[in-house]
CSV table of C-alpha atoms and ligand atoms in Angstrom, one decimal:
chain,number,residue,atom,x,y,z
I,19,UNK,CA,15.1,-10.4,10.0
I,20,UNK,CA,18.3,-10.4,8.0
I,21,UNK,CA,19.5,-13.4,6.0
I,22,UNK,CA,22.6,-13.6,8.0
I,23,UNK,CA,20.6,-13.8,11.2
I,24,UNK,CA,18.2,-16.3,9.7
I,25,UNK,CA,21.0,-18.5,8.5
I,26,UNK,CA,22.6,-18.7,11.9
I,27,UNK,CA,19.4,-19.0,13.9
I,28,UNK,CA,17.6,-21.6,11.7
I,29,UNK,CA,14.8,-19.6,10.4
I,30,UNK,CA,11.9,-19.0,12.7
I,31,UNK,CA,8.4,-19.9,11.5
I,32,UNK,CA,5.0,-18.3,12.0
I,33,UNK,CA,2.9,-20.4,14.4
I,34,UNK,CA,0.4,-22.1,12.2
I,35,UNK,CA,-1.1,-20.7,9.0
I,36,UNK,CA,-3.1,-18.1,11.0
I,37,UNK,CA,0.2,-16.7,12.4
I,38,UNK,CA,1.3,-16.0,8.8
I,39,UNK,CA,-2.1,-14.7,7.7
I,40,UNK,CA,-2.4,-12.3,10.6
I,41,UNK,CA,1.2,-11.0,10.2
I,42,UNK,CA,0.8,-10.6,6.5
I,43,UNK,CA,-2.6,-8.9,7.0
I,44,UNK,CA,-1.0,-6.5,9.5
I,45,UNK,CA,1.5,-5.5,6.8
I,46,UNK,CA,-1.1,-5.4,4.1
I,47,UNK,CA,-3.9,-3.5,5.9
I,48,UNK,CA,-2.8,0.1,6.3
I,49,UNK,CA,-3.0,3.5,4.6
I,50,UNK,CA,-3.2,1.8,1.3
I,51,UNK,CA,-6.7,0.5,2.2
I,52,UNK,CA,-8.0,3.5,4.2
I,53,UNK,CA,-6.4,6.4,2.4
I,54,UNK,CA,-5.1,5.4,-1.0
I,55,UNK,CA,-7.8,3.1,-2.4
I,56,UNK,CA,-10.8,5.4,-1.8
I,57,UNK,CA,-9.2,8.4,-3.4
I,58,UNK,CA,-8.1,6.4,-6.5
I,59,UNK,CA,-11.5,4.8,-6.8
I,60,UNK,CA,-13.1,8.3,-6.5
I,61,UNK,CA,-10.7,9.7,-9.1
I,62,UNK,CA,-10.9,6.9,-11.6
I,63,UNK,CA,-14.6,6.5,-12.2
I,64,UNK,CA,-15.8,4.7,-9.0
I,65,UNK,CA,-17.4,1.4,-10.1
I,66,UNK,CA,-15.2,1.0,-13.1
I,67,UNK,CA,-12.1,1.1,-10.9
I,68,UNK,CA,-13.7,-1.1,-8.3
I,69,UNK,CA,-14.4,-3.9,-10.8
I,70,UNK,CA,-11.0,-3.6,-12.4
I,71,UNK,CA,-9.4,-3.8,-9.0
I,72,UNK,CA,-11.3,-6.9,-7.9
I,73,UNK,CA,-10.5,-8.7,-11.2
I,74,UNK,CA,-6.8,-7.9,-10.9
I,75,UNK,CA,-6.7,-9.1,-7.3
I,76,UNK,CA,-8.2,-12.5,-7.9
I,77,UNK,CA,-6.1,-13.2,-11.0
I,78,UNK,CA,-2.8,-11.3,-11.2
I,79,UNK,CA,-2.6,-10.6,-7.5
I,80,UNK,CA,-3.3,-14.2,-6.6
I,81,UNK,CA,-0.6,-15.5,-8.9
I,82,UNK,CA,2.0,-13.0,-7.8
I,83,UNK,CA,1.4,-13.5,-4.1
I,84,UNK,CA,1.6,-17.3,-4.5
I,85,UNK,CA,4.8,-16.8,-6.5
I,86,UNK,CA,6.4,-14.5,-3.9
I,87,UNK,CA,5.4,-16.4,-0.8
I,88,UNK,CA,6.4,-19.8,-2.4
I,89,UNK,CA,9.7,-18.3,-3.5
I,90,UNK,CA,10.4,-17.2,0.1
I,91,UNK,CA,9.4,-20.5,1.7
I,92,UNK,CA,11.3,-22.5,-0.9
I,93,UNK,CA,14.6,-20.6,-0.5
I,94,UNK,CA,14.2,-19.5,3.2
I,95,UNK,CA,15.7,-16.2,2.2
I,96,UNK,CA,14.5,-12.6,2.1
I,97,UNK,CA,14.1,-11.0,-1.3
I,98,UNK,CA,17.7,-10.4,-2.4
I,99,UNK,CA,18.8,-13.8,-1.3
I,100,UNK,CA,15.8,-15.6,-2.8
I,101,UNK,CA,16.5,-14.4,-6.4
I,102,UNK,CA,20.3,-14.9,-6.2
I,103,UNK,CA,19.6,-18.4,-4.8
I,104,UNK,CA,19.0,-19.3,-8.5
I,105,UNK,CA,22.2,-17.5,-9.8
I,106,UNK,CA,23.9,-14.3,-9.1
I,107,UNK,CA,22.7,-12.8,-12.3
I,108,UNK,CA,19.1,-12.7,-11.0
I,109,UNK,CA,20.1,-10.8,-7.9
I,110,UNK,CA,19.1,-7.5,-9.6
I,111,UNK,CA,15.4,-8.4,-9.4
I,112,UNK,CA,15.6,-8.7,-5.7
I,113,UNK,CA,17.6,-5.5,-5.4
I,114,UNK,CA,15.1,-3.6,-7.5
I,115,UNK,CA,12.3,-5.0,-5.4
I,116,UNK,CA,14.1,-4.0,-2.2
I,117,UNK,CA,14.5,-0.4,-3.5
I,118,UNK,CA,10.7,0.1,-3.7
I,119,UNK,CA,10.2,0.4,0.1
I,120,UNK,CA,13.0,3.0,0.1
I,121,UNK,CA,10.7,5.3,-2.0
I,122,UNK,CA,7.5,4.4,-0.3
I,123,UNK,CA,8.5,4.7,3.3
I,124,UNK,CA,9.2,8.4,3.4
I,125,UNK,CA,5.9,9.5,1.9
I,126,UNK,CA,4.1,6.8,3.9
I,127,UNK,CA,5.4,8.5,7.0
I,128,UNK,CA,4.3,11.9,5.7
I,129,UNK,CA,0.7,10.6,5.5
I,130,UNK,CA,1.2,8.8,8.8
I,131,UNK,CA,2.0,12.3,10.1
I,132,UNK,CA,-1.3,13.7,8.7
I,133,UNK,CA,-3.2,10.9,10.5
I,134,UNK,CA,-1.3,11.7,13.8
I,135,UNK,CA,-2.2,15.4,13.4
I,136,UNK,CA,-5.9,14.6,12.9
I,137,UNK,CA,-5.9,12.2,15.8
I,138,UNK,CA,-4.5,14.9,18.2
I,139,UNK,CA,-6.6,17.6,16.7
I,140,UNK,CA,-9.8,15.9,17.9
I,141,UNK,CA,-8.4,16.2,21.4
I,142,UNK,CA,-7.4,19.9,21.1
I,143,UNK,CA,-9.8,21.5,18.6
I,144,UNK,CA,-13.5,21.6,17.9
I,145,UNK,CA,-14.8,19.1,15.4
I,146,UNK,CA,-16.4,22.0,13.5
I,147,UNK,CA,-13.0,23.6,13.1
I,148,UNK,CA,-11.5,20.4,11.7
I,149,UNK,CA,-14.5,20.0,9.4
I,150,UNK,CA,-14.2,23.6,8.1
I,151,UNK,CA,-13.5,24.2,4.5
I,152,UNK,CA,-9.8,24.8,3.9
I,153,UNK,CA,-8.7,23.1,7.2
I,154,UNK,CA,-6.7,20.4,5.5
I,155,UNK,CA,-5.2,22.6,2.7
I,156,UNK,CA,-4.3,25.2,5.4
I,157,UNK,CA,-2.4,22.5,7.2
I,158,UNK,CA,-0.4,21.0,4.3
I,159,UNK,CA,0.2,24.2,2.4
I,160,UNK,CA,1.3,26.3,5.4
I,161,UNK,CA,4.9,27.2,5.0
I,162,UNK,CA,5.7,26.6,8.8
I,163,UNK,CA,7.2,23.4,10.1
I,164,UNK,CA,3.8,21.9,11.0
I,165,UNK,CA,3.6,19.1,8.5
I,166,UNK,CA,7.2,18.3,9.0
I,167,UNK,CA,6.8,18.1,12.8
I,168,UNK,CA,3.9,15.7,12.6
I,169,UNK,CA,5.8,13.5,10.2
I,170,UNK,CA,8.7,13.5,12.7
I,171,UNK,CA,6.3,12.4,15.5
I,172,UNK,CA,5.1,9.4,13.4
I,173,UNK,CA,8.7,8.5,12.4
I,174,UNK,CA,9.8,8.7,16.0
I,175,UNK,CA,7.1,6.2,17.1
I,176,UNK,CA,8.1,3.8,14.3
I,177,UNK,CA,11.8,4.1,15.2
I,178,UNK,CA,11.1,3.5,18.9
I,179,UNK,CA,9.0,0.4,18.2
I,180,UNK,CA,11.6,-1.0,15.8
I,181,UNK,CA,14.6,-0.3,18.0
I,182,UNK,CA,12.9,-1.7,21.1
I,183,UNK,CA,12.0,-4.7,19.1
I,184,UNK,CA,8.4,-4.7,20.3
I,185,UNK,CA,7.0,-5.0,16.8
I,186,UNK,CA,5.2,-8.3,17.6
I,187,UNK,CA,3.6,-6.6,20.6
I,188,UNK,CA,2.2,-3.9,18.3
I,189,UNK,CA,1.0,-6.5,15.8
I,190,UNK,CA,-0.8,-8.3,18.6
I,191,UNK,CA,-2.4,-5.1,19.7
I,192,UNK,CA,-3.4,-4.5,16.1
I,193,UNK,CA,-5.3,-7.8,16.1
I,194,UNK,CA,-7.6,-6.4,18.7
I,195,UNK,CA,-7.8,-2.9,17.2
I,196,UNK,CA,-8.4,-4.0,13.6
I,197,UNK,CA,-11.9,-5.5,14.3
I,198,UNK,CA,-12.8,-2.2,16.1
I,199,UNK,CA,-11.6,-0.3,13.0
I,200,UNK,CA,-13.8,-2.5,10.8
I,201,UNK,CA,-16.8,-2.0,13.0
I,202,UNK,CA,-16.3,1.8,13.0
I,203,UNK,CA,-15.9,1.9,9.3
I,204,UNK,CA,-19.2,-0.1,8.9
I,205,UNK,CA,-20.9,2.4,11.2
I,206,UNK,CA,-19.5,5.4,9.4
I,207,UNK,CA,-20.4,4.0,6.0
I,208,UNK,CA,-24.0,3.3,7.1
I,209,UNK,CA,-24.4,6.7,8.7
I,210,UNK,CA,-22.8,8.6,5.8
I,211,UNK,CA,-25.4,7.2,3.4
I,212,UNK,CA,-28.0,9.2,5.3
I,213,UNK,CA,-26.3,12.4,4.3
I,214,UNK,CA,-28.3,14.1,1.5
I,215,UNK,CA,-26.5,13.5,-1.8
I,216,UNK,CA,-24.7,10.4,-0.7
I,217,UNK,CA,-26.8,8.0,-2.7
I,218,UNK,CA,-25.6,9.5,-5.9
I,219,UNK,CA,-22.1,8.8,-4.6
I,220,UNK,CA,-23.0,5.2,-3.8
I,221,UNK,CA,-24.2,4.7,-7.4
I,222,UNK,CA,-21.0,6.2,-8.7
I,223,UNK,CA,-19.0,3.8,-6.5
I,224,UNK,CA,-21.0,0.6,-7.3
I,225,UNK,CA,-22.2,1.0,-10.9
I,226,UNK,CA,-19.4,0.7,-13.5
I,227,UNK,CA,-19.4,3.2,-16.3
I,228,UNK,CA,-17.4,1.7,-19.2
I,229,UNK,CA,-16.7,5.1,-20.7
I,230,UNK,CA,-14.4,5.7,-17.7
I,231,UNK,CA,-12.2,2.8,-18.6
I,232,UNK,CA,-8.6,3.8,-19.6
I,233,UNK,CA,-5.1,2.5,-19.6
I,234,UNK,CA,-4.3,4.9,-16.8
I,235,UNK,CA,-7.2,3.5,-14.7
I,236,UNK,CA,-5.9,-0.1,-15.2
I,237,UNK,CA,-2.4,1.0,-14.3
I,238,UNK,CA,-3.6,2.9,-11.2
I,239,UNK,CA,-5.6,-0.2,-10.1
I,240,UNK,CA,-2.6,-2.4,-10.7
I,241,UNK,CA,-0.3,-0.2,-8.7
I,242,UNK,CA,-2.8,0.0,-5.9
I,243,UNK,CA,-3.1,-3.8,-5.9
I,244,UNK,CA,0.7,-4.1,-5.4
I,245,UNK,CA,0.8,-1.4,-2.8
I,246,UNK,CA,-2.1,-2.7,-0.8
I,247,UNK,CA,-1.2,-6.4,-0.9
I,248,UNK,CA,2.5,-5.4,-0.3
I,249,UNK,CA,3.5,-7.1,-3.5
I,250,UNK,CA,6.3,-6.5,-6.0
I,251,UNK,CA,8.6,-5.1,-3.3
I,252,UNK,CA,10.0,-8.1,-1.7
I,253,UNK,CA,7.9,-8.1,1.4
I,254,UNK,CA,5.9,-11.2,0.7
I,255,UNK,CA,9.0,-13.1,-0.2
I,256,UNK,CA,10.4,-12.3,3.2
I,257,UNK,CA,7.2,-13.2,4.9
I,258,UNK,CA,7.0,-16.4,3.0
I,259,UNK,CA,10.4,-17.4,4.2
I,260,UNK,CA,9.0,-17.6,7.7
I,261,UNK,CA,6.0,-19.7,6.6
I,262,UNK,CA,6.0,-23.2,7.9
I,263,UNK,CA,6.6,-25.9,5.4
I,264,UNK,CA,3.5,-27.9,6.4
I,265,UNK,CA,0.9,-25.2,6.0
I,266,UNK,CA,-1.4,-24.5,3.2
I,267,UNK,CA,0.0,-21.6,1.1
I,268,UNK,CA,-3.0,-21.2,-1.2
I,269,UNK,CA,-5.5,-21.0,1.6
I,270,UNK,CA,-3.4,-18.4,3.4
I,271,UNK,CA,-2.9,-16.3,0.2
I,272,UNK,CA,-6.7,-16.3,-0.5
I,273,UNK,CA,-7.5,-15.3,3.1
I,274,UNK,CA,-5.0,-12.3,3.0
I,275,UNK,CA,-6.5,-11.2,-0.4
I,276,UNK,CA,-10.1,-11.4,0.8
I,277,UNK,CA,-9.3,-9.6,4.0
I,278,UNK,CA,-7.3,-6.8,2.5
I,279,UNK,CA,-9.7,-6.2,-0.4
I,280,UNK,CA,-12.8,-6.3,1.9
I,281,UNK,CA,-11.3,-3.5,4.0
I,282,UNK,CA,-10.4,-1.4,1.0
I,283,UNK,CA,-13.9,-1.7,-0.4
I,284,UNK,CA,-15.3,-0.8,3.0
I,285,UNK,CA,-13.1,2.3,3.1
I,286,UNK,CA,-14.6,3.2,-0.2
I,287,UNK,CA,-18.1,2.9,1.2
I,288,UNK,CA,-17.1,5.2,4.0
I,289,UNK,CA,-15.5,7.9,1.9
I,290,UNK,CA,-16.8,8.0,-1.7
I,291,UNK,CA,-20.6,8.5,-1.1
I,292,UNK,CA,-19.9,11.3,1.4
I,293,UNK,CA,-17.3,12.9,-0.9
I,294,UNK,CA,-20.0,13.2,-3.6
I,295,UNK,CA,-22.4,14.6,-1.0
I,296,UNK,CA,-19.8,17.2,0.2
I,297,UNK,CA,-18.4,18.2,-3.2
I,298,UNK,CA,-21.8,18.2,-5.0
I,299,UNK,CA,-21.3,15.7,-7.8
I,300,UNK,CA,-19.4,12.7,-8.9
I,301,UNK,CA,-17.7,14.7,-11.7
I,302,UNK,CA,-16.3,17.2,-9.2
I,303,UNK,CA,-15.1,14.3,-7.0
I,304,UNK,CA,-13.4,12.7,-10.0
I,305,UNK,CA,-11.5,15.9,-10.9
I,306,UNK,CA,-10.6,16.9,-7.3
I,307,UNK,CA,-10.0,13.6,-5.6
I,308,UNK,CA,-6.4,13.2,-4.4
I,309,UNK,CA,-4.3,12.3,-1.3
I,310,UNK,CA,-6.3,14.8,0.8
I,311,UNK,CA,-9.7,13.2,0.2
I,312,UNK,CA,-10.0,11.2,3.5
I,313,UNK,CA,-8.9,14.2,5.5
I,314,UNK,CA,-11.3,16.5,3.9
I,315,UNK,CA,-14.5,14.6,4.0
I,316,UNK,CA,-14.5,12.4,7.1
I,317,UNK,CA,-14.3,15.3,9.5
I,318,UNK,CA,-17.6,16.6,7.9
I,319,UNK,CA,-19.2,13.3,8.8
I,320,UNK,CA,-17.9,13.4,12.4
I,321,UNK,CA,-19.0,17.0,12.8
I,322,UNK,CA,-22.5,15.9,12.0
I,323,UNK,CA,-22.5,13.5,15.0
I,324,UNK,CA,-22.9,16.2,17.6
I,325,UNK,CA,-21.6,15.5,21.1
I,326,UNK,CA,-20.0,12.2,20.1
I,327,UNK,CA,-17.9,13.9,17.4
I,328,UNK,CA,-14.6,14.5,19.3
I,329,UNK,CA,-14.6,11.0,20.7
I,330,UNK,CA,-15.5,9.3,17.4
I,331,UNK,CA,-13.1,11.5,15.4
I,332,UNK,CA,-10.2,10.7,17.8
I,333,UNK,CA,-11.0,7.0,18.0
I,334,UNK,CA,-11.2,6.7,14.2
I,335,UNK,CA,-7.9,8.4,13.6
I,336,UNK,CA,-6.3,6.4,16.4
I,337,UNK,CA,-7.3,3.2,14.8
I,338,UNK,CA,-6.0,4.3,11.4
I,339,UNK,CA,-2.8,5.4,13.1
I,340,UNK,CA,-2.3,1.8,14.4
I,341,UNK,CA,-3.1,0.3,11.0
I,342,UNK,CA,-0.5,2.7,9.5
I,343,UNK,CA,2.0,2.0,12.2
I,344,UNK,CA,2.1,-1.8,11.7
I,345,UNK,CA,2.5,-1.3,8.0
I,346,UNK,CA,5.2,1.4,8.5
I,347,UNK,CA,7.0,-1.0,10.8
I,348,UNK,CA,7.1,-3.7,8.2
I,349,UNK,CA,8.4,-1.3,5.6
I,350,UNK,CA,11.1,-0.1,8.1
I,351,UNK,CA,12.1,-3.6,9.1
I,352,UNK,CA,12.6,-4.6,5.4
I,353,UNK,CA,14.9,-1.7,4.7
I,354,UNK,CA,16.8,-2.1,8.0
I,355,UNK,CA,17.6,-5.8,7.2
I,356,UNK,CA,18.5,-4.9,3.6
I,357,UNK,CA,21.0,-2.2,4.7
I,358,UNK,CA,22.4,-4.7,7.2
I,359,UNK,CA,22.8,-7.4,4.6
I,360,UNK,CA,24.5,-5.1,2.2
I,361,UNK,CA,26.8,-3.1,4.5
I,362,UNK,CA,27.2,-5.5,7.4
I,363,UNK,CA,26.7,-2.6,9.8
I,364,UNK,CA,25.0,-3.0,13.2
I,365,UNK,CA,21.2,-2.9,13.5
I,366,UNK,CA,21.4,0.4,15.3
I,367,UNK,CA,23.5,2.0,12.5
I,368,UNK,CA,21.0,0.6,10.0
I,369,UNK,CA,18.0,2.0,11.9
I,370,UNK,CA,19.7,5.5,12.1
I,371,UNK,CA,20.6,5.5,8.4
I,372,UNK,CA,17.1,4.5,7.5
I,373,UNK,CA,15.5,7.1,9.7
I,374,UNK,CA,17.7,9.8,8.3
I,375,UNK,CA,16.7,8.8,4.7
I,376,UNK,CA,13.0,8.8,5.6
I,377,UNK,CA,13.2,12.2,7.3
I,378,UNK,CA,15.2,13.8,4.5
I,379,UNK,CA,12.9,12.6,1.8
I,380,UNK,CA,9.9,13.3,4.0
I,381,UNK,CA,11.0,16.9,4.2
I,382,UNK,CA,11.3,17.0,0.4
I,383,UNK,CA,7.7,15.7,0.2
I,384,UNK,CA,6.5,18.4,2.5
I,385,UNK,CA,8.4,21.1,0.7
I,386,UNK,CA,6.5,20.1,-2.4
I,387,UNK,CA,3.3,21.2,-0.8
I,388,UNK,CA,4.5,24.5,0.4
I,389,UNK,CA,7.9,26.2,-0.3
I,390,UNK,CA,8.4,24.5,-3.6
I,391,UNK,CA,4.8,24.6,-4.7
I,392,UNK,CA,4.5,25.8,-8.3
I,393,UNK,CA,8.1,25.4,-9.2
I,394,UNK,CA,8.4,23.6,-12.5
I,395,UNK,CA,9.0,19.9,-12.0
I,396,UNK,CA,12.5,18.7,-12.5
I,397,UNK,CA,11.1,15.4,-11.4
I,398,UNK,CA,9.0,14.3,-14.3
I,399,UNK,CA,10.3,11.7,-16.7
I,400,UNK,CA,9.7,13.1,-20.2
I,401,UNK,CA,6.6,14.7,-19.0
I,402,UNK,CA,5.2,11.5,-17.6
I,403,UNK,CA,4.0,12.0,-14.1
I,404,UNK,CA,3.8,15.8,-14.4
I,405,UNK,CA,0.0,15.4,-14.8
I,406,UNK,CA,-0.1,14.9,-11.0
I,407,UNK,CA,0.0,18.6,-10.2
I,408,UNK,CA,3.7,18.6,-9.8
I,409,UNK,CA,3.5,17.3,-6.2
I,410,UNK,CA,6.6,15.5,-5.0
I,411,UNK,CA,4.6,13.1,-2.8
I,412,UNK,CA,2.4,12.2,-5.7
I,413,UNK,CA,5.5,11.9,-7.9
I,414,UNK,CA,7.2,9.4,-5.5
I,415,UNK,CA,4.0,7.5,-5.3
I,416,UNK,CA,3.8,7.4,-9.1
I,417,UNK,CA,7.5,6.3,-9.5
I,418,UNK,CA,7.1,3.4,-7.1
I,419,UNK,CA,3.5,2.3,-7.8
I,420,UNK,CA,3.2,3.0,-11.5
I,421,UNK,CA,6.7,2.4,-12.7
I,422,UNK,CA,8.9,0.3,-10.3
I,423,UNK,CA,6.3,-2.2,-9.0
I,424,UNK,CA,5.0,-3.1,-12.5
I,425,UNK,CA,8.6,-3.6,-13.6
I,426,UNK,CA,9.4,-5.8,-10.6
I,427,UNK,CA,6.2,-7.8,-11.1
I,428,UNK,CA,7.0,-8.2,-14.8
I,429,UNK,CA,10.6,-9.4,-14.0
I,430,UNK,CA,9.3,-11.8,-11.3
I,431,UNK,CA,6.7,-13.3,-13.8
I,432,UNK,CA,9.4,-13.7,-16.5
I,433,UNK,CA,11.8,-15.2,-14.0
I,434,UNK,CA,9.3,-17.7,-12.7
I,435,UNK,CA,7.6,-18.3,-16.1
I,436,UNK,CA,10.7,-18.9,-18.1
I,437,UNK,CA,13.7,-19.3,-15.9
I,438,UNK,CA,12.8,-21.5,-13.0
I,439,UNK,CA,9.4,-22.5,-14.6
I,440,UNK,CA,6.0,-22.4,-12.9
I,441,UNK,CA,6.2,-26.1,-12.2
I,442,UNK,CA,9.0,-25.4,-9.6
I,443,UNK,CA,6.6,-23.2,-7.6
I,444,UNK,CA,3.7,-25.6,-8.1
I,445,UNK,CA,5.7,-28.6,-6.9
I,446,UNK,CA,6.8,-26.6,-3.9
I,447,UNK,CA,3.2,-25.5,-3.1
I,448,UNK,CA,2.1,-29.1,-3.4
I,449,UNK,CA,4.6,-30.3,-0.8
I,450,UNK,CA,2.1,-29.1,1.8
I,451,UNK,CA,-1.3,-29.0,0.2
I,452,UNK,CA,-3.3,-29.2,-3.0
I,453,UNK,CA,-3.0,-26.3,-5.4
I,454,UNK,CA,-6.5,-25.6,-6.8
I,455,UNK,CA,-5.5,-22.6,-8.7
I,456,UNK,CA,-2.6,-24.3,-10.4
I,457,UNK,CA,-3.8,-23.7,-14.0
I,458,UNK,CA,-4.7,-20.1,-13.3
I,459,UNK,CA,-1.3,-19.6,-11.7
I,460,UNK,CA,0.6,-21.0,-14.7
I,461,UNK,CA,-1.3,-19.1,-17.3
I,462,UNK,CA,-1.2,-15.8,-15.4
I,463,UNK,CA,2.5,-15.9,-14.5
I,464,UNK,CA,3.7,-17.2,-17.9
I,465,UNK,CA,1.5,-15.4,-20.4
I,466,UNK,CA,-1.3,-13.1,-19.2
I,467,UNK,CA,0.5,-11.1,-16.6
I,468,UNK,CA,3.7,-10.3,-18.5
I,469,UNK,CA,1.9,-9.4,-21.7
I,470,UNK,CA,-0.7,-7.4,-19.7
I,471,UNK,CA,2.0,-5.4,-17.8
I,472,UNK,CA,3.9,-4.6,-21.0
I,473,UNK,CA,0.8,-3.7,-23.0
I,474,UNK,CA,-0.6,-1.4,-20.3
I,475,UNK,CA,2.7,0.3,-19.7
I,476,UNK,CA,3.2,1.0,-23.4
I,477,UNK,CA,-0.4,2.2,-23.8
I,478,UNK,CA,-0.1,4.4,-20.8
I,479,UNK,CA,3.2,6.0,-22.0
I,480,UNK,CA,1.9,6.5,-25.5
I,481,UNK,CA,-1.3,8.1,-24.2
I,482,UNK,CA,0.6,10.4,-21.9
I,483,UNK,CA,2.9,11.7,-24.6
I,484,UNK,CA,0.0,12.1,-26.9
I,485,UNK,CA,0.7,9.4,-29.5
I,486,UNK,CA,-2.6,7.6,-28.9
I,487,UNK,CA,-5.9,8.7,-27.3
I,488,UNK,CA,-7.3,6.2,-24.9
J,16,PFF,N1,0.2,-2.6,2.2
J,16,PFF,C1,0.4,-1.4,3.0
J,16,PFF,C2,-0.9,-0.6,2.9
J,16,PFF,O1,-1.8,-0.9,2.2
J,16,PFF,O2,-0.9,0.4,3.6
J,16,PFF,C3,1.5,-0.6,2.6
J,16,PFF,C4,2.8,-1.4,2.7
J,16,PFF,C5,3.1,-1.8,4.0
J,16,PFF,C6,3.5,-1.8,1.7
J,16,PFF,C7,4.2,-2.6,4.2
J,16,PFF,C8,4.7,-2.5,1.9
J,16,PFF,C9,5.0,-2.9,3.2
J,16,PFF,F1,6.0,-3.6,3.4
């Protein structure tokens, strides 16, 4: 909802803390958990990535989510207003945060299109065809309009939901579908462990190998944490602004973190062991894992299931589709209200502008996989980012998750740690409940997180341009 609207309507509140937890969870649980986490964990050393991720979530993630939601509840403004509430010169932090969804949404919709395609394929094709080698690459690399059209279908569904204003209905539906998705993921995980070779993958996923540790791994885990918990992009500030002043913020933040992380870990169980089984070894998985991982390996599991394969394949991708839809809606809503706040245009104009932006950038992402494939990247910054096979989708993901979100997180920490001071947030949290993690919060926001972000960014850049070897 836009600030203008909120100001005139006296801001609506979530009903009870569970209203907030469920709404935030609907935004948090999406492709980040099912698609992004497993391929990053597979790529960055399995157990080493898993441990790094968990440590980051309970320390840095906790502090940042507390900071963002409290900032929202305290100011009763969405992200741009929340920062400028403390002085116009801080507005740029909010603006930078609000730019992140602009980059994420187009490629989120491209992946949403892949999910839609797979969902429909289970109705129209044989599971063995979908599981065949080269099915996925044939799809994304084909020069025809295929990938583009599936993205359009996904964007169309999002636009329809957002313009009809039935978002809450979809969120409610998701509350029913999410437990089914979890049950299915558990079933698939257990089954996939019976596939020969999967146990090696399980070990790779669960047992950390310290030699795999690197600055790039930490940065990837940090970017994934922001992406998955919807942090460092203004979303949680806006959500916090609807949070009732009597409910327990810390309790809610902890619940969202546990829920979101548990689902990501579960998705890893579902995908990583079977990837190792299908690709032959953990080493091959580490070199080959990328955005296509989920789409390449899960159909192999479904195909194994005989007569049930088409139903299970369809149901699974339908559930992922809904998880992606609720997240895409919250991304869309954020941009739509920002465009409205800035341009004072109507909601319809804002939705059209946003949809046009998403479609144009989505086409660019798709071209990166086919027509523009192999063209030298004009889109790397001093060679940083070019390591990602010159894919535009990867590059947009890299710019937002590895560069912009850490910078927004850093600015937020410095702003809270040294401008408004952690005590302001602590006092606010304590207006409604105790704050058990008060000390952790202060130390993280003021010292550990900012130093950590700067150090890791510097180490990563130096490593990439070859100045140090990590
Ligand atoms: N957290 C979502 C996911 O993990 O898929 C992605 C996301 C959704 C980010 C909504 C931001 C957002 F507003």
